[in-house]
Short mmCIF file of C-alpha atoms and ligand atoms in Angstrom, two decimals:
data_model
loop_
_atom_site.label_atom_id
_atom_site.label_comp_id
_atom_site.label_asym_id
_atom_site.label_seq_id
_atom_site.Cartn_x
_atom_site.Cartn_y
_atom_site.Cartn_z
CA MET A 1 111.54 91.73 116.35
CA LYS A 2 113.76 93.33 113.63
CA LEU A 3 110.61 94.86 112.20
CA LEU A 4 109.77 96.34 115.57
CA VAL A 5 113.14 98.00 115.88
CA VAL A 6 112.94 99.37 112.34
CA LEU A 7 109.40 100.61 112.96
CA SER A 8 110.32 102.37 116.18
CA LEU A 9 113.32 103.96 114.49
CA VAL A 10 111.07 105.22 111.71
CA ILE A 11 108.65 106.66 114.24
CA VAL A 12 111.46 108.37 116.15
CA ALA A 13 112.82 109.76 112.87
CA ILE A 14 109.42 111.12 111.80
CA GLN A 15 108.85 112.68 115.20
CA GLY A 16 112.32 114.16 115.07
CA ALA A 17 111.75 115.68 111.63
CA ASN A 18 108.44 117.30 112.63
CA VAL A 19 109.60 118.83 115.81
CA ARG A 20 113.09 119.98 115.02
CA HIS A 21 113.62 123.61 116.00
CA GLN A 22 110.16 123.67 117.53
CA ARG A 23 110.26 121.78 120.76
CA GLN A 24 111.89 123.68 123.58
CA PHE A 25 112.89 123.09 127.18
CA PRO A 26 111.20 125.42 129.67
CA ASP A 27 113.34 128.23 131.08
CA ASP A 28 113.28 126.77 134.57
CA PHE A 29 114.48 123.34 133.38
CA LEU A 30 117.74 122.74 135.22
CA PHE A 31 120.62 121.87 132.90
CA GLY A 32 123.82 120.78 134.58
CA ALA A 33 126.72 118.39 134.71
CA ALA A 34 127.81 115.89 137.33
CA THR A 35 130.94 114.49 138.98
CA ALA A 36 131.84 112.50 142.12
CA ALA A 37 134.43 113.17 144.83
CA TYR A 38 136.74 110.19 144.46
CA GLN A 39 136.64 110.47 140.66
CA ILE A 40 137.86 114.08 140.52
CA GLU A 41 139.20 115.44 143.82
CA GLY A 42 142.55 113.74 144.37
CA ALA A 43 144.31 115.04 147.52
CA TRP A 44 143.57 111.61 148.94
CA ASN A 45 145.58 112.14 152.14
CA GLU A 46 145.77 115.94 152.35
CA ASP A 47 144.59 118.24 155.12
CA GLY A 48 143.30 115.54 157.42
CA LYS A 49 141.19 113.45 155.03
CA GLY A 50 140.62 109.87 156.23
CA GLU A 51 141.11 106.76 154.09
CA ASN A 52 138.14 105.59 152.02
CA ILE A 53 137.39 102.12 150.66
CA TRP A 54 138.79 102.97 147.20
CA ASP A 55 142.05 104.30 148.67
CA HIS A 56 142.27 101.14 150.74
CA MET A 57 141.34 98.66 148.03
CA ILE A 58 143.64 100.11 145.37
CA HIS A 59 146.62 100.75 147.64
CA THR A 60 146.35 97.16 148.86
CA ASN A 61 145.74 95.62 145.45
CA PRO A 62 146.57 98.02 142.56
CA ASN A 63 145.89 95.38 139.92
CA VAL A 64 142.13 95.51 140.39
CA ILE A 65 142.15 98.65 138.21
CA ARG A 66 142.38 98.06 134.43
CA ASP A 67 145.30 100.44 133.83
CA VAL A 68 146.75 100.06 137.35
CA THR A 69 145.99 103.70 138.22
CA ASN A 70 144.12 105.22 141.16
CA GLY A 71 142.32 108.36 142.34
CA ASP A 72 145.18 109.69 144.49
CA VAL A 73 145.37 112.81 142.30
CA ALA A 74 142.62 112.22 139.71
CA ALA A 75 141.64 115.56 138.09
CA ASP A 76 143.00 117.28 141.22
CA SER A 77 139.81 119.28 141.70
CA TYR A 78 140.83 119.80 145.32
CA HIS A 79 143.32 122.32 143.94
CA ASN A 80 141.58 123.18 140.67
CA TYR A 81 138.08 123.90 141.92
CA LYS A 82 138.07 127.46 140.57
CA ARG A 83 138.83 126.15 137.10
CA ASP A 84 135.96 123.66 137.52
CA VAL A 85 133.56 126.50 138.24
CA GLU A 86 134.98 128.44 135.29
CA MET A 87 134.08 125.47 133.06
CA MET A 88 130.53 125.51 134.45
CA ARG A 89 130.34 129.19 133.49
CA GLU A 90 131.73 128.49 130.02
CA LEU A 91 128.99 125.91 129.47
CA GLY A 92 126.32 128.17 130.94
CA LEU A 93 125.23 125.48 133.42
CA ASP A 94 122.22 126.14 135.64
CA ALA A 95 123.34 123.50 138.14
CA TYR A 96 126.28 121.33 139.13
CA ARG A 97 125.97 117.97 140.82
CA PHE A 98 128.98 116.84 142.84
CA SER A 99 129.55 114.62 145.85
CA LEU A 100 131.11 115.07 149.26
CA SER A 101 133.83 112.80 150.53
CA TRP A 102 132.55 111.42 153.84
CA PRO A 103 136.08 110.78 155.22
CA ARG A 104 137.26 114.24 154.14
CA ILE A 105 134.56 115.65 156.43
CA LEU A 106 134.65 112.92 159.11
CA PRO A 107 138.10 111.26 159.05
CA THR A 108 137.04 108.46 161.44
CA GLY A 109 133.69 108.02 159.70
CA MET A 110 131.93 108.93 162.95
CA ALA A 111 130.82 112.44 163.86
CA ASN A 112 133.13 112.63 166.88
CA GLU A 113 135.64 114.60 164.87
CA VAL A 114 134.80 117.09 162.08
CA ASN A 115 137.69 118.05 159.80
CA PRO A 116 137.69 121.87 159.42
CA ALA A 117 139.79 121.74 156.22
CA GLY A 118 137.23 119.43 154.62
CA ILE A 119 134.38 121.77 155.52
CA ALA A 120 136.41 124.74 154.24
CA PHE A 121 137.08 123.06 150.88
CA TYR A 122 133.40 122.39 150.20
CA ASN A 123 132.44 125.86 151.45
CA ASN A 124 134.82 127.37 148.92
CA TYR A 125 133.55 125.16 146.10
CA ILE A 126 129.90 125.95 146.90
CA ASP A 127 130.49 129.69 147.35
CA GLU A 128 132.36 129.87 144.05
CA MET A 129 129.35 128.31 142.28
CA LEU A 130 126.85 130.57 144.01
CA LYS A 131 128.86 133.62 143.00
CA TYR A 132 127.87 132.80 139.41
CA ASN A 133 124.31 131.64 140.10
CA ILE A 134 125.07 127.96 139.62
CA THR A 135 122.80 125.77 141.77
CA PRO A 136 124.75 123.19 143.74
CA MET A 137 123.22 119.71 143.89
CA VAL A 138 125.04 117.76 146.57
CA THR A 139 125.33 113.98 146.77
CA LEU A 140 126.28 112.83 150.27
CA TYR A 141 127.53 109.40 149.24
CA HIS A 142 129.03 108.46 145.88
CA TRP A 143 130.80 105.22 146.84
CA ASP A 144 133.75 106.38 149.00
CA LEU A 145 132.91 104.98 152.45
CA PRO A 146 135.38 105.70 155.25
CA GLN A 147 137.52 102.55 155.52
CA LYS A 148 137.05 102.55 159.30
CA LEU A 149 133.33 101.96 158.78
CA GLN A 150 134.03 99.22 156.24
CA ASP A 151 136.17 97.53 158.88
CA LEU A 152 132.96 97.31 160.91
CA GLY A 153 131.02 95.77 158.01
CA GLY A 154 129.98 98.90 156.12
CA PHE A 155 126.48 98.52 154.68
CA ALA A 156 126.25 94.96 156.00
CA ASN A 157 126.09 96.41 159.52
CA PRO A 158 122.60 97.74 160.36
CA LEU A 159 124.19 100.52 162.43
CA ILE A 160 125.27 102.12 159.13
CA SER A 161 121.93 103.96 159.21
CA ASP A 162 122.88 105.74 162.45
CA TRP A 163 126.38 106.55 161.22
CA PHE A 164 124.98 107.92 157.99
CA GLU A 165 122.37 109.97 159.82
CA ASP A 166 125.11 111.54 161.98
CA TYR A 167 127.19 112.34 158.90
CA ALA A 168 124.16 113.78 157.11
CA ARG A 169 123.42 116.05 160.07
CA VAL A 170 126.96 117.48 159.88
CA VAL A 171 126.42 118.08 156.15
CA PHE A 172 123.06 119.81 156.59
CA GLU A 173 124.39 121.93 159.49
CA ASN A 174 127.37 123.14 157.49
CA PHE A 175 126.05 123.49 153.94
CA GLY A 176 122.25 123.53 154.13
CA ASP A 177 122.08 127.32 154.42
CA ARG A 178 123.28 127.50 150.80
CA VAL A 179 122.61 124.04 149.31
CA LYS A 180 118.93 123.39 148.59
CA MET A 181 119.17 120.05 146.80
CA PHE A 182 120.55 117.02 148.58
CA ILE A 183 120.88 113.48 147.26
CA THR A 184 121.62 110.92 149.98
CA PHE A 185 122.97 108.02 147.91
CA ASN A 186 124.20 107.61 144.38
CA GLU A 187 123.03 104.32 142.90
CA PRO A 188 122.15 101.76 145.59
CA ARG A 189 122.40 99.02 142.97
CA GLU A 190 126.02 99.75 142.22
CA ILE A 191 126.90 100.08 145.91
CA CYS A 192 125.10 96.88 146.91
CA TYR A 193 125.12 94.56 143.93
CA GLN A 194 128.52 95.50 142.52
CA GLY A 195 130.27 96.05 145.86
CA TYR A 196 128.67 93.48 148.19
CA GLY A 197 126.96 90.93 145.93
CA GLY A 198 129.76 91.04 143.36
CA ASP A 199 133.39 92.06 142.88
CA LEU A 200 132.92 94.95 140.46
CA LYS A 201 133.29 97.82 142.94
CA ALA A 202 134.93 98.39 146.35
CA PRO A 203 134.75 96.63 148.79
CA ILE A 204 134.60 93.68 146.27
CA LEU A 205 132.95 91.47 148.86
CA ASN A 206 131.50 89.02 146.32
CA SER A 207 129.03 87.77 148.89
CA THR A 208 126.64 86.57 146.21
CA ALA A 209 123.89 84.93 148.25
CA MET A 210 122.89 87.83 150.45
CA GLY A 211 125.34 90.74 150.07
CA THR A 212 123.17 92.73 147.69
CA TYR A 213 119.99 92.36 149.73
CA LEU A 214 121.50 93.01 153.14
CA CYS A 215 123.22 96.15 151.90
CA GLY A 216 120.07 97.24 150.08
CA LYS A 217 117.86 97.05 153.14
CA HIS A 218 120.31 98.88 155.41
CA LEU A 219 121.03 101.53 152.79
CA LEU A 220 117.33 102.27 152.33
CA ILE A 221 116.86 102.67 156.08
CA ALA A 222 119.92 104.95 156.21
CA HIS A 223 118.45 107.04 153.40
CA ALA A 224 115.06 107.25 155.13
CA LYS A 225 116.52 108.25 158.51
CA ALA A 226 118.54 111.04 156.90
CA TYR A 227 115.48 112.16 154.90
CA HIS A 228 113.21 112.39 157.97
CA MET A 229 115.93 114.09 160.00
CA TYR A 230 116.30 116.72 157.24
CA ASN A 231 112.53 117.17 157.13
CA LYS A 232 112.22 117.65 160.84
CA GLU A 233 115.36 119.55 161.79
CA PHE A 234 116.38 121.48 158.68
CA LYS A 235 113.66 121.82 156.06
CA PRO A 236 111.56 124.23 158.15
CA THR A 237 114.39 126.78 158.21
CA GLN A 238 116.46 125.82 155.16
CA GLY A 239 113.62 125.00 152.78
CA GLY A 240 115.51 122.60 150.54
CA GLN A 241 114.78 119.16 149.13
CA CYS A 242 116.23 115.75 149.86
CA GLY A 243 116.08 112.79 147.48
CA ILE A 244 117.94 109.74 146.24
CA THR A 245 119.47 108.72 142.91
CA ILE A 246 118.86 105.23 141.53
CA SER A 247 120.38 103.82 138.33
CA VAL A 248 117.47 103.06 136.04
CA ASN A 249 118.44 101.64 132.70
CA TRP A 250 115.59 100.50 130.46
CA PHE A 251 114.73 96.80 130.22
CA GLY A 252 112.08 95.95 127.66
CA PRO A 253 110.95 92.46 126.58
CA ALA A 254 112.87 90.85 123.68
CA THR A 255 109.54 89.61 122.22
CA ASP A 256 105.89 90.18 123.07
CA SER A 257 105.51 86.73 124.62
CA ALA A 258 104.13 86.58 128.16
CA GLU A 259 107.34 84.85 129.30
CA ASP A 260 109.57 87.63 127.99
CA GLN A 261 107.32 90.32 129.42
CA MET A 262 107.51 88.66 132.83
CA ALA A 263 111.28 88.27 132.41
CA ALA A 264 111.64 92.01 131.70
CA GLU A 265 109.51 92.82 134.75
CA ILE A 266 111.64 90.60 137.01
CA LYS A 267 114.78 92.19 135.58
CA ARG A 268 113.43 95.70 136.29
CA GLN A 269 112.53 94.68 139.83
CA GLY A 270 115.89 93.03 140.54
CA GLU A 271 117.94 95.83 138.97
CA TRP A 272 116.19 98.87 140.43
CA GLY A 273 112.73 98.00 141.72
CA ILE A 274 114.17 96.64 144.97
CA TYR A 275 115.44 100.16 145.72
CA ALA A 276 112.68 102.24 144.13
CA HIS A 277 109.59 100.33 145.26
CA PRO A 278 110.18 100.65 149.03
CA ILE A 279 110.42 104.45 148.66
CA PHE A 280 108.19 105.44 145.77
CA SER A 281 105.36 102.86 145.58
CA SER A 282 102.13 103.37 147.52
CA GLU A 283 102.38 99.94 149.16
CA GLY A 284 106.03 100.11 150.25
CA GLY A 285 108.41 97.20 150.76
CA PHE A 286 110.22 95.16 148.13
CA PRO A 287 108.39 94.44 144.86
CA LYS A 288 106.04 91.50 145.32
CA GLU A 289 106.98 89.21 142.42
CA PHE A 290 110.69 89.55 143.08
CA SER A 291 110.34 89.01 146.79
CA GLU A 292 108.21 85.88 146.22
CA ARG A 293 110.74 84.54 143.80
CA VAL A 294 113.69 84.96 146.21
CA ALA A 295 111.67 83.40 149.03
CA GLU A 296 110.83 80.41 146.85
CA LYS A 297 114.39 79.92 145.61
CA SER A 298 115.77 80.32 149.12
CA ALA A 299 113.45 77.56 150.39
CA GLN A 300 114.50 75.26 147.53
CA GLN A 301 118.13 75.98 148.36
CA GLY A 302 117.66 74.88 151.97
CA TYR A 303 117.58 78.29 153.64
CA ARG A 304 115.31 78.56 156.67
CA ARG A 305 114.26 82.07 155.66
CA SER A 306 114.37 84.19 152.52
CA ARG A 307 117.78 85.56 151.55
CA LEU A 308 115.94 88.84 150.97
CA PRO A 309 115.53 90.33 154.46
CA GLU A 310 112.04 91.84 154.44
CA PHE A 311 111.27 95.14 156.15
CA THR A 312 109.29 95.14 159.40
CA GLU A 313 106.03 97.10 159.18
CA GLU A 314 107.69 99.93 161.06
CA GLU A 315 110.63 100.02 158.65
CA LYS A 316 108.28 99.88 155.67
CA THR A 317 106.48 102.97 156.93
CA LEU A 318 109.76 104.75 157.63
CA VAL A 319 111.03 104.22 154.08
CA LYS A 320 107.77 104.70 152.16
CA GLY A 321 107.46 108.18 150.68
CA ALA A 322 110.86 109.22 152.03
CA SER A 323 112.02 111.32 149.08
CA ASP A 324 111.23 114.74 147.65
CA PHE A 325 112.23 113.66 144.15
CA PHE A 326 113.40 110.66 142.15
CA GLY A 327 116.96 111.06 140.84
CA VAL A 328 117.55 108.82 137.84
CA ASN A 329 120.93 107.90 136.42
CA HIS A 330 120.18 106.61 132.97
CA TYR A 331 122.67 105.44 130.37
CA THR A 332 121.45 102.55 128.27
CA ALA A 333 118.95 99.72 127.66
CA ARG A 334 118.71 95.97 127.05
CA LEU A 335 116.10 93.60 125.67
CA VAL A 336 115.26 90.85 128.14
CA SER A 337 114.44 87.22 127.36
CA ALA A 338 113.16 84.39 129.55
CA THR A 339 115.21 81.81 127.62
CA LEU A 340 117.86 83.40 125.36
CA TYR A 341 121.17 85.20 126.00
CA LYS A 342 121.72 83.67 129.43
CA GLU A 343 125.19 83.52 130.94
CA ALA A 344 126.62 81.30 133.68
CA VAL A 345 126.00 82.97 137.06
CA PRO A 346 126.83 82.09 140.66
CA VAL A 347 124.19 80.17 142.63
CA PRO A 348 122.70 81.53 144.78
CA SER A 349 122.86 85.17 143.68
CA LEU A 350 120.75 88.09 142.56
CA LEU A 351 121.51 87.13 138.96
CA ASP A 352 120.33 83.58 139.56
CA ASP A 353 117.27 84.85 141.40
CA MET A 354 116.31 86.88 138.32
CA ASP A 355 117.34 84.06 135.95
CA VAL A 356 116.83 85.97 132.69
CA GLY A 357 118.97 86.78 129.66
CA HIS A 358 119.50 90.13 127.99
CA ASN A 359 120.81 91.46 124.74
CA ALA A 360 121.62 94.66 122.87
CA PRO A 361 120.76 94.63 119.16
CA ASP A 362 123.74 95.00 116.79
CA ASP A 363 122.48 98.27 115.33
CA TRP A 364 122.70 100.18 118.62
CA ALA A 365 125.88 102.30 118.52
CA THR A 366 128.67 101.21 120.88
CA SER A 367 130.88 103.34 123.14
CA ALA A 368 134.26 102.75 124.80
CA SER A 369 132.42 100.97 127.65
CA SER A 370 131.28 97.39 127.01
CA TRP A 371 127.98 98.02 128.82
CA LEU A 372 127.09 101.34 127.18
CA VAL A 373 125.14 101.37 123.91
CA LEU A 374 122.85 104.00 122.41
CA ALA A 375 119.31 102.63 122.68
CA PRO A 376 116.46 104.49 120.95
CA ASN A 377 114.40 106.79 123.19
CA SER A 378 115.45 104.97 126.31
CA ILE A 379 115.23 107.88 128.80
CA PHE A 380 111.59 108.21 127.81
CA ASN A 381 110.93 104.47 128.09
CA ALA A 382 112.41 104.39 131.58
CA LEU A 383 110.73 107.54 132.89
CA LYS A 384 107.35 106.73 131.36
CA HIS A 385 107.42 103.42 133.21
CA LEU A 386 108.42 105.10 136.49
CA LYS A 387 105.78 107.78 136.04
CA GLU A 388 103.04 105.20 135.69
CA ARG A 389 104.26 102.92 138.42
CA TYR A 390 105.06 105.56 141.03
CA ASN A 391 102.47 108.25 140.41
CA ASN A 392 104.66 110.75 138.61
CA PRO A 393 106.96 112.14 141.30
CA ASN A 394 109.35 114.97 140.44
CA PHE A 395 112.23 113.53 138.43
CA TYR A 396 115.76 114.68 137.78
CA VAL A 397 118.02 112.84 135.38
CA THR A 398 121.08 113.09 137.61
CA GLU A 399 123.49 111.35 135.19
CA ASN A 400 123.56 110.49 131.50
CA GLY A 401 126.58 110.33 129.25
CA TRP A 402 128.80 108.56 126.75
CA SER A 403 132.35 107.21 126.86
CA THR A 404 135.15 107.55 124.35
CA TYR A 405 138.77 106.46 124.50
CA TYR A 406 141.50 108.97 125.24
CA GLU A 407 142.64 108.47 121.63
CA THR A 408 139.37 109.92 120.32
CA GLY A 409 140.58 113.31 121.51
CA LEU A 410 138.45 116.42 121.21
CA MET A 411 136.30 115.58 118.17
CA ASP A 412 133.84 113.37 120.02
CA ASP A 413 131.05 113.00 117.46
CA GLY A 414 129.78 109.83 119.11
CA ARG A 415 129.12 111.79 122.30
CA VAL A 416 127.45 114.59 120.32
CA THR A 417 125.10 112.08 118.70
CA TYR A 418 124.33 110.53 122.09
CA TYR A 419 123.55 113.85 123.82
CA ARG A 420 121.31 114.99 120.98
CA ALA A 421 119.40 111.70 121.14
CA SER A 422 119.06 112.16 124.91
CA MET A 423 117.63 115.65 124.41
CA GLU A 424 114.92 114.33 122.06
CA SER A 425 114.07 111.66 124.61
CA LEU A 426 113.85 114.29 127.37
CA LEU A 427 111.53 116.40 125.23
CA ASN A 428 109.36 113.32 124.69
CA CYS A 429 109.14 113.05 128.50
CA LEU A 430 108.04 116.67 128.85
CA ASP A 431 105.44 116.22 126.07
CA ASP A 432 104.08 113.21 127.94
CA GLY A 433 103.54 115.16 131.15
CA ILE A 434 106.32 113.44 133.08
CA ASN A 435 107.37 115.72 135.97
CA LEU A 436 110.94 116.02 134.76
CA LYS A 437 112.71 119.04 136.24
CA GLY A 438 116.33 118.79 135.19
CA TYR A 439 119.18 116.94 133.53
CA MET A 440 122.81 116.50 134.56
CA ALA A 441 125.34 115.35 131.95
CA TRP A 442 127.94 112.82 133.08
CA SER A 443 130.47 114.24 133.19
CA LEU A 444 131.77 117.79 133.40
CA MET A 445 135.26 116.42 132.83
CA ASP A 446 137.21 113.19 132.37
CA ASN A 447 137.75 111.44 135.66
CA PHE A 448 138.75 108.23 137.39
CA GLU A 449 136.30 105.73 135.91
CA TRP A 450 136.44 103.26 138.83
CA MET A 451 137.64 99.78 137.72
CA GLN A 452 138.31 101.18 134.22
CA GLY A 453 140.81 103.71 135.57
CA TYR A 454 141.50 106.43 132.98
CA VAL A 455 140.79 104.19 129.96
CA GLU A 456 137.16 105.19 129.46
CA ARG A 457 136.52 108.94 129.24
CA PHE A 458 133.14 110.56 129.91
CA GLY A 459 134.09 114.24 129.98
CA LEU A 460 132.63 117.20 128.14
CA TYR A 461 136.12 118.48 128.96
CA GLN A 462 139.16 116.35 128.32
CA VAL A 463 141.63 116.16 131.20
CA ASP A 464 145.33 115.60 130.59
CA PHE A 465 146.25 113.18 133.38
CA SER A 466 149.94 113.18 132.42
CA ASP A 467 150.13 116.93 133.06
CA PRO A 468 150.71 117.89 136.71
CA ALA A 469 148.34 120.85 136.15
CA ARG A 470 145.61 118.44 134.95
CA THR A 471 144.76 120.85 132.13
CA ARG A 472 141.13 120.74 131.02
CA THR A 473 140.20 121.28 127.35
CA PRO A 474 136.64 121.44 125.98
CA ARG A 475 135.59 118.77 123.51
CA LYS A 476 133.22 119.37 120.61
CA SER A 477 130.39 117.99 122.78
CA ALA A 478 130.97 120.82 125.28
CA PHE A 479 130.13 123.38 122.59
CA VAL A 480 127.10 121.41 121.45
CA TYR A 481 125.79 121.07 125.02
CA LYS A 482 126.39 124.77 125.62
CA HIS A 483 124.39 125.60 122.49
CA ILE A 484 121.53 123.36 123.65
CA ILE A 485 121.44 124.99 127.10
CA LYS A 486 121.54 128.49 125.67
CA HIS A 487 118.78 127.95 123.10
CA ARG A 488 116.80 125.42 125.15
CA ALA A 489 116.53 123.34 121.98
CA VAL A 490 118.50 120.95 119.77
CA ASP A 491 119.88 122.39 116.55
CA TYR A 492 121.22 119.59 114.35
CA GLU A 493 122.89 122.04 111.98
CA TYR A 494 125.02 123.59 114.71
CA GLU A 495 128.78 123.00 114.39
CA PRO A 496 131.24 124.92 116.56
CA GLU A 497 133.38 127.24 114.42
CA SER A 498 136.43 126.48 116.51
CA LEU A 499 137.14 124.78 119.79
CA VAL A 500 137.97 128.07 121.50
CA MET A 501 135.76 128.47 124.57
CA THR A 502 134.63 131.74 126.12
CA ILE A 503 132.26 132.76 128.90
CA ASP A 504 129.03 134.34 127.67
CA GLU A 505 127.81 137.55 129.23
CA GLY A 506 125.79 137.01 132.37
CA HIS A 507 127.63 133.85 133.37
C1 GBH B 25 127.57 105.85 136.87
O1 GBH B 25 127.01 104.59 137.07
C2 GBH B 25 128.32 106.28 138.10
O2 GBH B 25 127.46 106.96 139.00
C3 GBH B 25 129.51 107.15 137.79
O3 GBH B 25 130.29 107.32 138.92
C4 GBH B 25 130.28 106.56 136.63
O4 GBH B 25 131.44 107.27 136.34
C5 GBH B 25 129.36 106.54 135.43
O5 GBH B 25 128.29 105.71 135.72
C6 GBH B 25 129.98 105.98 134.17
O6 GBH B 25 130.24 104.62 134.31
O7 GBH B 25 130.97 96.27 133.20
O8 GBH B 25 129.62 94.91 134.64
O9 GBH B 25 131.21 96.43 135.59
C7 GBH B 25 126.27 104.11 135.97
C8 GBH B 25 125.90 102.66 136.12
C9 GBH B 25 126.68 100.50 136.43
C10 GBH B 25 127.59 101.77 134.69
C11 GBH B 25 127.84 99.56 136.36
C12 GBH B 25 128.76 100.86 134.60
C13 GBH B 25 129.52 98.66 134.94
C14 GBH B 25 129.03 97.34 134.51
N1 GBH B 25 127.06 101.81 136.02
N2 GBH B 25 128.37 99.53 135.01
S1 GBH B 25 130.31 96.15 134.48
#
């Protein structure tokens, strides 16, 4: 095992040495950065915006957030959007991925009432990007459901697919003339497992037996309905693309044993296969091994039917193939074991259904986030697997990034190391023929890191949250990323001369 890690490190190092300064990203490769509405916008109750589930959860119970903060103001992008676009120009970004706040556009959640101020804000943001040739990539849902829809069950209510379709139509009608890349959902796993099956995200339902699966099924149908509606009603005139983003971390076997290989496969299926397989596989539906396992466990536990609600044939067909590209949020990896590293988990639950252990070797560098370690070549490992399993669709890495503490300040060498490693892994993907079209760094700037509040920082730009102006200052990593984008290659010798940022000609 140790030997394996050492060997793979040696191989990576040799590859790195040979190719340095040679391997390049194609000119049309889309380099960008990403954010999400609740994490940056603030203005939580301004100009007619409705309450979302994070507003509601935190205002009701502020202690769920590590530093007892909230996103009421966040980076105040609602008022600082021109500065945001200026930062994109400083970095020389080709694209910017951001999300729309559903209740800012539809305060009641339903499409009976469209908020003109919400539409105007996003129009301004989009137009400001387009002025400087920055391609907007718009996520419709990044976790901030209108509270009024949560009151009706949110993603546990099958009607969510109709409500989402109505919302999506308003989005396409208003922005589709200028936005050509839409992502319906950010990370079904985090929405469903963390929010419904667990208590790690709003609405902290902790409904362990079925929450994840119920939400997952309804979310996938919502995605598919919006996708087909876009295809039919908007694509012919607007000519854009519509996809979904799934969090795909890499899970390899801890040893070569058949048990560990099966354990890793079950982990991959339970973590992201249940969302990816119904859309991207040629057979459709939930992954077979996982679905059999839940059915079996459910029977043993006395349930009269599987806790995993299977798709009808009609639903399977609706969901299958319903995406123009595969958006991948990738951060880290784990080694999976059938017997070792297991923790106590609730029964029944997704975690108990998988029933595997996982581990990160000690020599993988650690970040400010307990879950985030630097695993060798893990973007490649994940995408190579997806390529083979799902017939090489077009991929975008829609998030990838590294956290530091506020105290680390501007000299974020850990983040620099991480981004450079990511670039090598991306180049390995391109060399392998993986249809990888772009990469979005998480994040353009520090923002409200959900349950971690403002403790863990992911920004290329530091944000001063004690300053009413929410001043943004570039970190060292911003200069390094800018250099990579400009030269379409990784230069390990590059060190910024100073941390004074300017806008290059043509941006
Ligand atoms: C992304 O999710 C999100 O899309 C983005 O909004 C967020 O800011 C970014 O990550 C950085 O976190 O300690 O058990 O609660 C990435 C996947 C899955 C990473 C949940 C954090 C928390 C694990 N995320 N995980 S736990």
